[in-house]
Amino acid sequence: MSLSVALSHQFPGFTLEVNFTAPPGLTALFGKSGSGKTSVINAVAGLLHPDQGRITADNTTLLDTRAAINLPPHRRRLGYVFQDARLFPHLTVRQNLAYGRWFAGKTRNLKNGGPNFDDIIDLLGLNALLNRRPTALSGGEKSRVAIGRALLSNPALLLMDEPFAALDETRKAELLPYIEALRDQTQIPILYVSHALAEVARLATTIVVLDQGRTLRAGPATDLLADPDLAPSLGIRDAGAVLTATITAQNPDGLTQLHTHGGPIWLPKIAAAPGTKLRIRIAAQDVILSRQRPEGLSALNILQATITEIRLSDNGALIQLGLGPEHLLARITRRSAEALALSPGQTVFAIVKSVAAAQTDVGTR
Amino acid sequence: MPDWFTPADWFTPDEWRAVALSLRVSVWATLLSLPLGIYTAHLLARRDFWGKHILNGLVHLPLILPPVVTGYLLLLAFGRKGFIGQYLDQWFGLVLAFKWTGAVLAAAVMAFPLMVRAIRLAFEAVDPKLEQAAGTLGASPLWIFLTVTLPLILPGIIAGAVLAFAKAMGEFGATITFVSNIPGQTQTLPSAIYTFLQVPGGDSQAFRLVLISIAVAMLALILSEFLSRAVARRIKGT
């Protein structure tokens, strides 16, 4: 299933003009605060009626202002995980979870009975919470219940508006694997609003970049994250490409060996079997470039790559490196770029100082 | 009535007639005006429409007008020759003036502003975001109202109903103007007290009724406090 969105809306002092297609997988709506992300997701949910627009999910037209079609939210068959959870305070967790499911049974055509209640409870670890009230839950628990409630309404599309914005890093780290599991184990497309690039880089298969109410770029996550032209909009400090890596061996010294298109790398132990595919993110500023294969260096992870693009700015340089079909970004000073006389087509060695790995079977789509 | 409670042991027949009539009038006035009260509170709290201020004014008018004026207006409208009353009589055989049913109408009209205010406050306290969330989960507007809004405003509805009941128990001016003061027909508790006070030596009987009024009012208030606390606890889940 894929979702296509084209809409324009005039707010007082702000124009929203957005156009993108979200293929299956997780599509991240990325942008700064006030770029219009939540308005877009609200329009998809039917909570905002745009001046003009057309929103279709496969063969279902959710909105078409020209044809005067505007399905009310309860007929759109979507699950919306709000930033503030919005659990019903007068119902227990179990009743909250059952709420959407009950209406799914009434109005939404449940094929094979829809998602299995126990599966969702297990997936989100909700068993111990079922008889509690929302007021007795922590922020992370509320988020998990909200996700479960949305899933159990058997949505054809899942909308998530910064579901973890209110959580600290530890909680977030606990919950991200659940989202990854959703993306990989269910067939429901996810539209995910976020302003945290690290989160987007870890989760997204497709990225839509919004800037002041407009679609700046939309495309596969790996392409956009490795695009040096886009890096300034994403935030130059956070810029970094995503590579796929396959675990090849668990070494006795506690390191896990992985294969990438640029050669082997070693990471602190990752508890997964050889053959597992990982998605690893390498920040552009954590890459050092060398014209020769470095010798006598403590760094373990050195990838051989070919320079594909160079973007110079006032004092910095963004270098895009090709590793087979994938790309890596390196951010170095302009002085270094000139001193090394870097130019496209050259073979260089990228010394990688730090790697973030998502410890689930991700990035396989 | 439980076995131990025999009105004859406690009240004289006249007193009991007045107490029972007041209770009957107040219960009916409260129950019958509740749906309209909820609907009006919803309109005032949630909707924007032309004439909202006028509706708001009309609802609150009985609170400000002298009760005798409200009673007289009711008589003009719902009297046997009134512009509404004559049709009620012709079409449904329903006569309100000088009947206990008229006392119900008078009490309901007088209590209506208090009921609407309490329920309106409850509506305004419900987060519309919760209702939006229910919509995205597949609930139609009617189901949203029944499963989310209504349970959340229940404490307000109870508070409004109890206030209306208490007001109806005490209603005097509009009632005596509209339906007069006929023992056993339209003589409510306050009317009975008034009657006794007009008769030389009726003070002691009036005083008994005063005590009964106080007891009923206290009971109603304590009950409402208990109910709204219980419901609030259930809703907040604490």
Coordinates of C-alpha atoms in Angstrom, one line a residue:
Chain A
M1 CA 0.0 0.0 0.0
S2 CA 1.2 3.5 -0.6
L3 CA -0.1 6.9 0.4
S4 CA -0.1 9.9 -1.8
V5 CA -0.5 13.4 -0.4
A6 CA -0.9 16.7 -2.2
L7 CA -2.3 19.6 -0.3
S8 CA -2.2 23.3 0.2
H9 CA -3.6 25.3 3.1
Q10 CA -3.4 28.9 4.1
F11 CA -2.9 29.4 7.8
P12 CA -2.6 33.0 9.2
G13 CA 0.9 33.9 8.2
F14 CA 1.9 30.4 7.1
T15 CA 1.4 28.5 3.8
L16 CA 1.4 24.8 3.7
E17 CA 2.2 23.4 0.2
V18 CA 3.1 19.7 0.3
N19 CA 3.3 17.0 -2.2
F20 CA 4.8 13.5 -1.7
T21 CA 4.2 9.8 -2.0
A22 CA 4.8 7.4 0.8
P23 CA 5.6 3.8 -0.3
P24 CA 5.3 0.8 2.0
G25 CA 7.7 1.0 5.0
L26 CA 8.3 3.9 7.3
T27 CA 8.1 7.3 5.8
A28 CA 9.6 10.0 8.0
L29 CA 8.2 13.6 7.8
F30 CA 11.3 15.5 8.8
G31 CA 11.7 19.2 9.5
K32 CA 12.2 21.8 12.1
S33 CA 9.5 22.8 14.6
G34 CA 6.9 24.9 12.6
S35 CA 7.7 23.3 9.3
G36 CA 4.2 21.9 9.0
K37 CA 4.8 18.3 9.8
T38 CA 1.9 17.9 12.3
S39 CA -0.5 19.8 9.9
V40 CA 0.3 17.3 7.2
I41 CA -0.3 14.3 9.4
N42 CA -3.5 15.9 10.7
A43 CA -4.7 16.4 7.2
V44 CA -4.1 12.8 6.4
A45 CA -6.0 11.9 9.6
G46 CA -8.9 14.1 8.6
L47 CA -8.5 16.4 11.7
L48 CA -7.4 19.3 9.5
H49 CA -9.4 20.1 6.4
P50 CA -7.0 21.7 3.9
D51 CA -8.1 24.5 1.4
Q52 CA -7.2 22.3 -1.5
G53 CA -5.8 18.8 -1.8
R54 CA -6.0 15.2 -2.6
I55 CA -5.0 12.4 -0.4
T56 CA -5.3 8.8 -1.5
A57 CA -4.3 5.5 0.2
D58 CA -4.1 2.9 -2.6
N59 CA -7.5 2.9 -4.2
T60 CA -9.3 4.8 -1.4
T61 CA -9.6 8.6 -1.7
L62 CA -9.5 10.1 1.7
L63 CA -9.8 13.6 0.5
D64 CA -10.3 15.3 -2.8
T65 CA -11.4 18.9 -2.5
R66 CA -12.2 19.2 -6.2
A67 CA -14.6 16.2 -6.0
A68 CA -15.9 17.4 -2.6
I69 CA -14.7 14.1 -1.0
N70 CA -13.7 14.3 2.6
L71 CA -13.9 11.1 4.6
P72 CA -14.5 11.8 8.3
P73 CA -11.6 10.5 10.5
H74 CA -13.5 7.4 11.7
R75 CA -13.9 6.2 8.1
R76 CA -10.3 6.6 7.1
R77 CA -9.1 3.4 8.7
L78 CA -5.9 4.8 10.1
G79 CA -4.2 4.6 13.5
Y80 CA -2.9 7.8 14.9
V81 CA -0.4 7.7 17.7
F82 CA -0.4 11.2 19.1
Q83 CA 2.5 13.0 20.7
D84 CA 0.6 13.2 24.0
A85 CA -0.7 9.6 23.8
R86 CA -4.3 10.7 24.5
L87 CA -5.4 7.6 26.4
F88 CA -8.9 7.7 27.7
P89 CA -8.6 8.4 31.4
H90 CA -11.9 6.7 32.3
L91 CA -10.9 3.4 30.9
T92 CA -8.3 0.8 31.9
V93 CA -5.4 0.0 29.7
R94 CA -7.2 -3.1 28.5
Q95 CA -10.3 -1.1 27.7
N96 CA -8.2 1.5 25.9
L97 CA -6.7 -1.2 23.8
A98 CA -10.0 -2.7 23.1
Y99 CA -11.6 0.6 22.2
G100 CA -10.3 0.8 18.6
R101 CA -10.6 -2.9 18.2
W102 CA -14.3 -2.8 19.0
F103 CA -15.0 -0.2 16.3
A104 CA -12.7 -2.0 13.9
G105 CA -15.1 -5.0 14.3
K106 CA -18.1 -2.8 13.8
T107 CA -17.2 -0.6 10.9
R108 CA -13.9 -1.7 9.5
N109 CA -13.8 -4.9 7.5
L110 CA -11.6 -7.2 9.6
K111 CA -9.8 -9.7 7.5
N112 CA -8.9 -12.8 9.5
G113 CA -10.1 -11.0 12.6
G114 CA -7.5 -8.3 12.3
P115 CA -4.4 -8.1 14.4
N116 CA -4.2 -10.6 17.2
F117 CA -4.7 -9.0 20.6
D118 CA -2.1 -11.2 22.4
D119 CA 0.5 -10.6 19.7
I120 CA 0.2 -6.9 20.0
I121 CA 0.4 -7.1 23.8
D122 CA 3.5 -9.3 23.5
L123 CA 5.1 -7.1 20.9
L124 CA 4.7 -4.0 23.0
G125 CA 5.2 -5.6 26.4
L126 CA 1.9 -4.5 27.8
N127 CA 0.9 -7.6 29.8
A128 CA 1.6 -6.2 33.2
L129 CA -0.2 -3.0 32.5
L130 CA -3.6 -4.3 31.4
N131 CA -5.6 -3.6 34.5
R132 CA -4.1 -0.2 35.3
R133 CA -5.4 3.2 34.6
P134 CA -3.6 5.7 32.3
T135 CA -2.9 8.0 35.2
A136 CA -0.8 5.2 36.8
L137 CA 1.5 4.8 33.8
S138 CA 4.8 6.3 33.1
G139 CA 5.4 8.3 29.9
G140 CA 7.0 5.4 28.1
E141 CA 4.2 3.0 29.1
K142 CA 1.6 5.5 27.9
S143 CA 3.3 5.7 24.5
R144 CA 3.4 1.9 24.2
V145 CA -0.3 1.7 25.1
A146 CA -1.1 4.4 22.5
I147 CA 0.8 2.5 19.8
G148 CA -1.0 -0.8 20.8
R149 CA -4.4 0.9 20.7
A150 CA -3.8 2.4 17.3
L151 CA -2.5 -1.0 15.9
L152 CA -5.5 -2.9 17.3
S153 CA -7.9 -0.7 15.4
N154 CA -6.6 -2.6 12.4
P155 CA -5.4 0.5 10.5
A156 CA -4.5 0.5 6.9
L157 CA -2.0 3.2 7.7
L158 CA -0.3 4.2 10.9
L159 CA 0.4 7.8 11.7
M160 CA 2.9 8.7 14.5
D161 CA 3.5 12.2 15.6
E162 CA 6.8 12.3 17.5
P163 CA 5.5 9.5 19.7
F164 CA 8.6 9.7 21.9
A165 CA 9.0 13.5 22.1
A166 CA 8.1 13.5 25.8
L167 CA 10.6 10.7 26.7
D168 CA 14.2 10.7 27.9
E169 CA 16.9 9.0 25.9
T170 CA 16.8 5.7 27.9
R171 CA 13.0 5.3 27.3
K172 CA 13.4 6.2 23.7
A173 CA 16.1 3.6 23.3
E174 CA 13.7 1.0 24.8
L175 CA 10.9 1.9 22.4
L176 CA 12.7 2.3 19.1
P177 CA 13.1 -1.5 18.6
Y178 CA 9.3 -1.7 18.9
I179 CA 8.9 0.7 16.0
E180 CA 11.5 -1.2 14.0
A181 CA 9.6 -4.4 14.7
L182 CA 6.4 -2.8 13.5
R183 CA 8.0 -1.6 10.3
D184 CA 9.5 -5.0 9.6
Q185 CA 6.9 -7.4 10.9
T186 CA 3.6 -5.7 10.0
Q187 CA 2.7 -4.7 6.5
I188 CA 1.2 -1.4 7.6
P189 CA 2.8 1.7 6.1
I190 CA 3.9 4.2 8.8
L191 CA 4.0 8.0 8.4
Y192 CA 6.3 9.2 11.2
V193 CA 6.8 12.8 12.2
S194 CA 10.1 13.7 13.7
H195 CA 12.6 16.5 14.1
A196 CA 15.4 14.2 15.4
L197 CA 17.6 13.2 12.6
A198 CA 19.2 10.3 14.5
E199 CA 15.7 8.8 15.0
V200 CA 14.9 9.3 11.3
A201 CA 18.1 7.8 10.2
R202 CA 17.5 4.8 12.3
L203 CA 13.9 4.2 11.4
A204 CA 13.0 5.6 8.0
T205 CA 12.9 3.8 4.7
T206 CA 11.7 7.0 3.0
I207 CA 12.2 10.6 4.1
V208 CA 10.2 13.6 3.2
V209 CA 12.0 16.8 4.2
L210 CA 9.7 19.8 5.0
D211 CA 10.9 23.3 5.2
Q212 CA 8.6 26.2 6.0
G213 CA 5.5 24.4 4.9
R214 CA 7.0 23.1 1.6
T215 CA 8.3 19.7 0.5
L216 CA 12.1 20.3 0.1
R217 CA 12.9 16.7 -0.9
A218 CA 11.3 13.3 -0.8
G219 CA 13.0 10.0 -1.5
P220 CA 14.6 6.8 -0.2
A221 CA 16.3 7.4 3.2
T222 CA 19.7 6.1 2.1
D223 CA 19.8 8.5 -0.8
L224 CA 18.7 11.5 1.0
L225 CA 20.9 11.0 4.1
A226 CA 24.0 10.6 1.8
D227 CA 23.2 13.7 -0.3
P228 CA 25.7 16.4 0.5
D229 CA 23.4 19.1 -1.0
L230 CA 20.7 18.2 1.6
A231 CA 23.0 18.0 4.6
P232 CA 22.7 21.7 5.4
S233 CA 18.9 21.4 5.6
L234 CA 19.1 18.3 7.7
G235 CA 21.5 19.9 10.1
I236 CA 25.2 19.8 9.2
R237 CA 26.2 18.6 12.7
D238 CA 23.9 15.6 12.5
A239 CA 24.5 14.8 8.9
G240 CA 25.6 11.2 8.3
A241 CA 24.9 8.4 5.9
V242 CA 23.4 5.0 6.6
L243 CA 25.0 1.8 5.4
T244 CA 23.8 -1.8 5.5
A245 CA 26.1 -4.3 7.2
T246 CA 26.0 -8.0 7.7
I247 CA 27.3 -9.8 10.7
T248 CA 30.0 -12.2 9.6
A249 CA 31.5 -13.4 12.9
Q250 CA 31.6 -12.9 16.7
N251 CA 35.3 -12.6 17.6
P252 CA 36.6 -14.0 20.8
D253 CA 37.9 -10.6 21.9
G254 CA 34.3 -9.4 22.3
L255 CA 34.0 -7.6 19.0
T256 CA 31.5 -8.4 16.3
Q257 CA 32.8 -8.4 12.8
L258 CA 30.6 -7.1 10.0
H259 CA 30.8 -7.0 6.3
T260 CA 30.1 -3.7 4.4
H261 CA 30.6 -2.7 0.8
G262 CA 33.7 -0.9 1.9
G263 CA 35.3 -3.8 3.7
P264 CA 35.1 -5.4 7.2
I265 CA 34.3 -3.4 10.3
W266 CA 34.4 -4.3 14.0
L267 CA 31.9 -3.1 16.5
P268 CA 31.4 -3.7 20.3
K269 CA 29.5 -7.0 20.7
I270 CA 26.2 -7.1 19.0
A271 CA 24.0 -10.0 20.2
A272 CA 22.8 -11.3 16.9
A273 CA 23.6 -14.4 14.7
P274 CA 26.0 -14.2 11.8
G275 CA 24.0 -13.3 8.6
T276 CA 21.9 -10.7 10.5
K277 CA 21.6 -7.5 8.5
L278 CA 22.1 -4.3 10.4
R279 CA 21.6 -0.7 9.6
I280 CA 24.6 1.4 10.7
R281 CA 24.8 5.1 10.7
I282 CA 28.1 6.9 10.4
A283 CA 28.0 10.6 11.2
A284 CA 29.9 12.8 8.7
Q285 CA 32.0 14.4 11.3
D286 CA 33.2 11.0 12.6
V287 CA 34.9 10.2 9.4
I288 CA 38.6 11.0 8.7
L289 CA 39.9 10.7 5.2
S290 CA 43.3 9.5 4.1
R291 CA 44.8 9.2 0.6
Q292 CA 46.9 6.2 1.5
R293 CA 45.9 3.2 3.5
P294 CA 46.9 4.3 7.0
E295 CA 49.4 2.3 8.9
G296 CA 50.1 2.2 12.7
L297 CA 46.7 3.6 13.6
S298 CA 44.6 2.5 16.6
A299 CA 41.4 2.9 14.6
L300 CA 39.9 -0.5 13.5
N301 CA 37.4 0.6 11.0
I302 CA 38.9 1.7 7.8
L303 CA 36.8 1.6 4.7
Q304 CA 38.0 1.9 1.1
A305 CA 35.9 4.2 -1.0
T306 CA 35.8 6.3 -4.1
I307 CA 35.0 10.0 -4.0
T308 CA 31.8 10.6 -5.8
E309 CA 31.0 14.3 -5.0
I310 CA 32.6 17.2 -3.2
R311 CA 30.7 20.2 -1.8
L312 CA 32.8 23.1 -0.5
S313 CA 31.3 25.7 1.8
D314 CA 32.9 28.7 3.5
N315 CA 35.2 26.7 5.8
G316 CA 34.1 23.1 5.5
A317 CA 33.8 20.4 2.9
L318 CA 31.3 17.6 2.5
I319 CA 32.7 14.6 0.7
Q320 CA 30.4 11.9 -0.6
L321 CA 32.1 8.6 -0.9
G322 CA 30.9 5.6 -2.9
L323 CA 31.1 2.1 -1.4
G324 CA 29.7 -0.1 -4.1
P325 CA 26.1 0.8 -4.4
E326 CA 26.0 2.7 -1.1
H327 CA 27.3 6.1 0.0
L328 CA 29.0 7.6 3.0
L329 CA 29.4 11.2 3.9
A330 CA 32.5 12.8 5.4
R331 CA 32.7 16.3 6.8
I332 CA 36.3 17.7 6.8
T333 CA 37.7 21.2 6.8
R334 CA 38.1 23.0 3.5
R335 CA 41.8 23.4 4.2
S336 CA 42.2 19.6 4.5
A337 CA 40.2 19.0 1.3
E338 CA 42.6 21.4 -0.5
A339 CA 45.7 20.0 1.1
L340 CA 44.8 16.5 0.1
A341 CA 43.9 17.7 -3.4
L342 CA 40.7 15.6 -3.3
S343 CA 38.8 15.2 -6.5
P344 CA 35.9 13.0 -7.6
G345 CA 37.0 9.6 -8.8
Q346 CA 39.9 9.3 -6.4
T347 CA 40.2 6.3 -4.1
V348 CA 40.5 7.2 -0.4
F349 CA 40.4 5.5 2.9
A350 CA 37.7 6.5 5.4
I351 CA 38.7 6.1 9.0
V352 CA 35.5 5.8 11.0
K353 CA 35.7 7.0 14.6
S354 CA 32.2 5.9 15.7
V355 CA 29.3 3.9 14.4
A356 CA 25.7 3.7 15.6
A357 CA 24.1 0.4 14.9
A358 CA 20.4 -0.5 15.1
Q359 CA 20.4 -3.9 16.8
T360 CA 17.5 -5.4 14.9
D361 CA 17.0 -6.9 11.5
V362 CA 16.5 -3.6 9.7
G363 CA 17.2 -1.8 6.5
T364 CA 16.4 -5.0 4.6
R365 CA 13.6 -3.6 2.4
Chain B
M1 CA -40.9 2.4 50.9
P2 CA -39.0 0.2 53.4
D3 CA -41.0 -1.4 56.2
W4 CA -39.7 0.8 59.0
F5 CA -40.6 3.9 57.1
T6 CA -44.3 4.6 57.5
P7 CA -45.1 8.2 56.6
A8 CA -48.1 8.1 59.0
D9 CA -45.7 7.7 62.0
W10 CA -43.7 10.7 61.0
F11 CA -46.0 13.2 59.3
T12 CA -49.6 14.3 59.4
P13 CA -51.5 13.5 56.2
D14 CA -51.3 17.1 55.1
E15 CA -47.6 17.3 55.7
W16 CA -46.9 14.1 53.9
R17 CA -49.0 15.2 50.9
A18 CA -46.9 18.3 50.6
V19 CA -43.6 16.4 51.0
A20 CA -44.5 13.6 48.6
L21 CA -45.8 16.1 46.0
S22 CA -42.6 18.1 46.3
L23 CA -40.5 15.0 45.9
R24 CA -42.5 13.8 42.9
V25 CA -42.4 17.3 41.2
S26 CA -38.7 17.7 41.7
V27 CA -37.8 14.2 40.5
W28 CA -39.8 14.6 37.3
A29 CA -38.6 18.1 36.8
T30 CA -35.0 16.9 37.0
L31 CA -35.4 13.8 34.9
L32 CA -37.4 15.4 32.2
S33 CA -35.1 18.5 31.8
L34 CA -31.9 16.5 31.9
P35 CA -31.7 15.5 28.2
L36 CA -32.5 19.0 27.1
G37 CA -30.1 20.4 29.7
I38 CA -27.3 18.2 28.3
Y39 CA -28.1 19.2 24.8
T40 CA -28.2 22.9 25.6
A41 CA -25.0 22.7 27.6
H42 CA -23.4 21.0 24.6
L43 CA -24.6 23.7 22.3
L44 CA -23.3 26.5 24.5
A45 CA -20.0 24.8 25.3
R46 CA -19.1 23.4 21.9
R47 CA -21.0 25.0 19.1
D48 CA -20.8 28.3 17.4
F49 CA -24.0 29.5 15.8
W50 CA -26.1 32.5 15.2
G51 CA -28.1 33.5 18.2
K52 CA -25.9 31.7 20.7
H53 CA -26.0 34.8 23.0
I54 CA -29.7 34.9 22.8
L55 CA -30.0 31.2 23.7
N56 CA -27.6 31.8 26.6
G57 CA -29.7 34.7 27.7
L58 CA -33.0 32.8 27.5
V59 CA -31.6 29.9 29.5
H60 CA -30.4 32.2 32.2
L61 CA -33.4 34.5 32.3
P62 CA -35.3 32.5 35.1
L63 CA -32.3 33.0 37.3
I64 CA -32.6 36.8 37.2
L65 CA -36.3 37.5 36.6
P66 CA -38.5 37.7 39.7
P67 CA -40.0 34.2 39.9
V68 CA -43.5 35.6 39.9
V69 CA -42.8 37.0 36.4
T70 CA -41.6 33.6 35.1
G71 CA -44.7 32.0 36.6
Y72 CA -47.0 34.6 34.9
L73 CA -45.2 34.1 31.6
L74 CA -45.8 30.3 32.0
L75 CA -49.4 31.0 32.7
L76 CA -49.7 33.1 29.5
A77 CA -48.0 30.4 27.4
F78 CA -49.2 27.2 29.0
G79 CA -52.5 28.3 30.5
R80 CA -55.6 26.5 29.1
K81 CA -56.0 29.5 26.7
G82 CA -52.3 30.1 26.4
F83 CA -50.7 30.1 22.9
I84 CA -49.0 26.8 23.6
G85 CA -51.4 25.5 26.3
Q86 CA -54.5 25.5 24.1
Y87 CA -52.8 23.2 21.6
L88 CA -51.5 20.9 24.3
D89 CA -55.1 20.7 25.5
Q90 CA -56.6 20.2 22.0
W91 CA -54.1 17.7 20.6
F92 CA -52.9 15.8 23.6
G93 CA -55.5 16.6 26.3
L94 CA -52.7 17.8 28.4
V95 CA -53.5 20.6 30.8
L96 CA -50.7 22.1 32.9
A97 CA -52.2 25.1 34.6
F98 CA -53.3 24.4 38.2
K99 CA -52.1 20.8 37.9
W100 CA -49.1 19.0 39.5
T101 CA -47.7 18.6 36.0
G102 CA -47.6 22.4 35.7
A103 CA -45.6 22.5 38.9
V104 CA -43.1 20.1 37.2
L105 CA -42.8 22.6 34.3
A106 CA -42.4 25.6 36.6
A107 CA -39.8 23.8 38.7
A108 CA -37.9 22.6 35.6
V109 CA -37.8 26.1 34.0
M110 CA -36.6 27.6 37.2
A111 CA -33.9 24.9 37.8
F112 CA -32.8 24.8 34.2
P113 CA -30.1 27.5 34.3
L114 CA -28.4 25.9 37.3
M115 CA -28.4 22.5 35.5
V116 CA -27.1 23.9 32.3
R117 CA -24.3 25.8 34.0
A118 CA -23.0 22.8 35.8
I119 CA -23.0 20.5 32.7
R120 CA -21.6 23.2 30.5
L121 CA -18.6 23.5 32.8
A122 CA -18.1 19.8 32.6
F123 CA -18.2 19.9 28.8
E124 CA -15.6 22.7 28.7
A125 CA -13.3 20.6 30.9
V126 CA -13.3 17.7 28.5
D127 CA -10.2 17.7 26.3
P128 CA -11.4 17.7 22.6
K129 CA -8.2 16.0 21.8
L130 CA -9.5 12.8 23.4
E131 CA -12.6 13.0 21.2
Q132 CA -10.4 13.4 18.1
A133 CA -8.4 10.4 19.2
A134 CA -11.6 8.4 19.5
G135 CA -12.5 9.5 15.9
T136 CA -9.2 8.2 14.5
L137 CA -9.9 4.9 16.3
G138 CA -13.1 4.5 14.2
A139 CA -15.8 6.0 16.5
S140 CA -18.5 8.0 14.8
P141 CA -19.5 11.3 16.4
L142 CA -22.4 9.7 18.2
W143 CA -20.2 6.9 19.5
I144 CA -17.6 9.4 20.6
F145 CA -20.2 11.2 22.6
L146 CA -21.5 8.0 24.2
T147 CA -18.2 6.4 25.0
V148 CA -15.9 9.3 25.7
T149 CA -17.7 12.6 26.3
L150 CA -20.6 11.3 28.3
P151 CA -18.5 9.3 30.8
L152 CA -16.1 12.2 31.3
I153 CA -18.9 14.7 32.0
L154 CA -20.9 12.4 34.3
P155 CA -19.7 14.2 37.5
G156 CA -21.0 17.4 36.0
I157 CA -24.3 15.9 35.0
I158 CA -24.8 14.5 38.5
A159 CA -23.9 17.9 40.0
G160 CA -26.3 19.6 37.6
A161 CA -29.1 17.2 38.3
V162 CA -28.7 17.5 42.1
L163 CA -28.6 21.3 41.9
A164 CA -31.7 21.2 39.7
F165 CA -33.4 18.9 42.2
A166 CA -32.6 21.1 45.1
K167 CA -33.8 24.2 43.3
A168 CA -37.0 22.4 42.3
M169 CA -37.6 21.4 45.9
G170 CA -37.4 25.0 47.0
E171 CA -39.3 26.6 44.0
F172 CA -42.1 28.8 45.3
G173 CA -42.8 32.0 43.3
A174 CA -43.2 30.6 39.8
T175 CA -45.1 27.6 41.0
I176 CA -47.7 29.4 43.1
T177 CA -48.2 31.9 40.3
F178 CA -48.6 29.3 37.6
V179 CA -50.4 26.4 39.4
S180 CA -51.6 28.1 42.5
N181 CA -51.6 26.4 45.9
I182 CA -54.2 23.5 45.9
P183 CA -53.6 21.0 48.7
G184 CA -52.9 17.6 47.3
Q185 CA -52.7 19.0 43.8
T186 CA -50.2 21.8 43.6
Q187 CA -49.3 22.5 47.2
T188 CA -45.6 21.8 47.4
L189 CA -43.5 22.0 50.6
P190 CA -42.8 25.8 50.3
S191 CA -46.4 26.5 49.4
A192 CA -47.5 24.5 52.4
I193 CA -45.2 26.5 54.7
Y194 CA -46.5 29.7 53.2
T195 CA -50.1 28.6 53.9
F196 CA -49.4 27.6 57.5
L197 CA -47.8 30.9 58.1
Q198 CA -50.9 32.7 56.9
V199 CA -53.1 30.9 59.4
P200 CA -53.0 32.1 63.1
G201 CA -51.3 29.5 65.2
G202 CA -49.9 27.7 62.2
D203 CA -46.3 28.5 63.2
S204 CA -45.6 25.2 64.8
Q205 CA -46.8 23.2 61.8
A206 CA -44.8 25.5 59.5
F207 CA -41.8 24.9 61.7
R208 CA -42.1 21.1 61.3
L209 CA -42.1 21.6 57.5
V210 CA -39.1 23.9 57.7
L211 CA -37.2 21.2 59.5
I212 CA -38.3 18.7 56.9
S213 CA -37.1 21.1 54.1
I214 CA -33.7 21.4 55.8
A215 CA -33.4 17.6 56.2
V216 CA -34.3 16.9 52.6
A217 CA -31.8 19.6 51.3
M218 CA -29.0 18.3 53.5
L219 CA -29.6 14.7 52.4
A220 CA -29.6 15.8 48.7
L221 CA -26.4 17.7 49.1
I222 CA -24.6 14.9 51.0
L223 CA -25.7 12.4 48.4
S224 CA -24.6 14.6 45.5
E225 CA -21.2 15.1 47.1
F226 CA -20.8 11.4 47.6
L227 CA -21.9 10.6 44.1
S228 CA -19.7 13.1 42.3
R229 CA -16.7 12.1 44.3
A230 CA -17.3 8.4 43.5
V231 CA -17.7 9.1 39.8
A232 CA -14.7 11.4 39.7
R233 CA -12.6 8.7 41.3
R234 CA -13.7 6.2 38.8
I235 CA -13.0 8.5 35.9
K236 CA -9.6 9.7 37.0
G237 CA -8.7 6.2 37.9
T238 CA -7.0 7.1 41.2

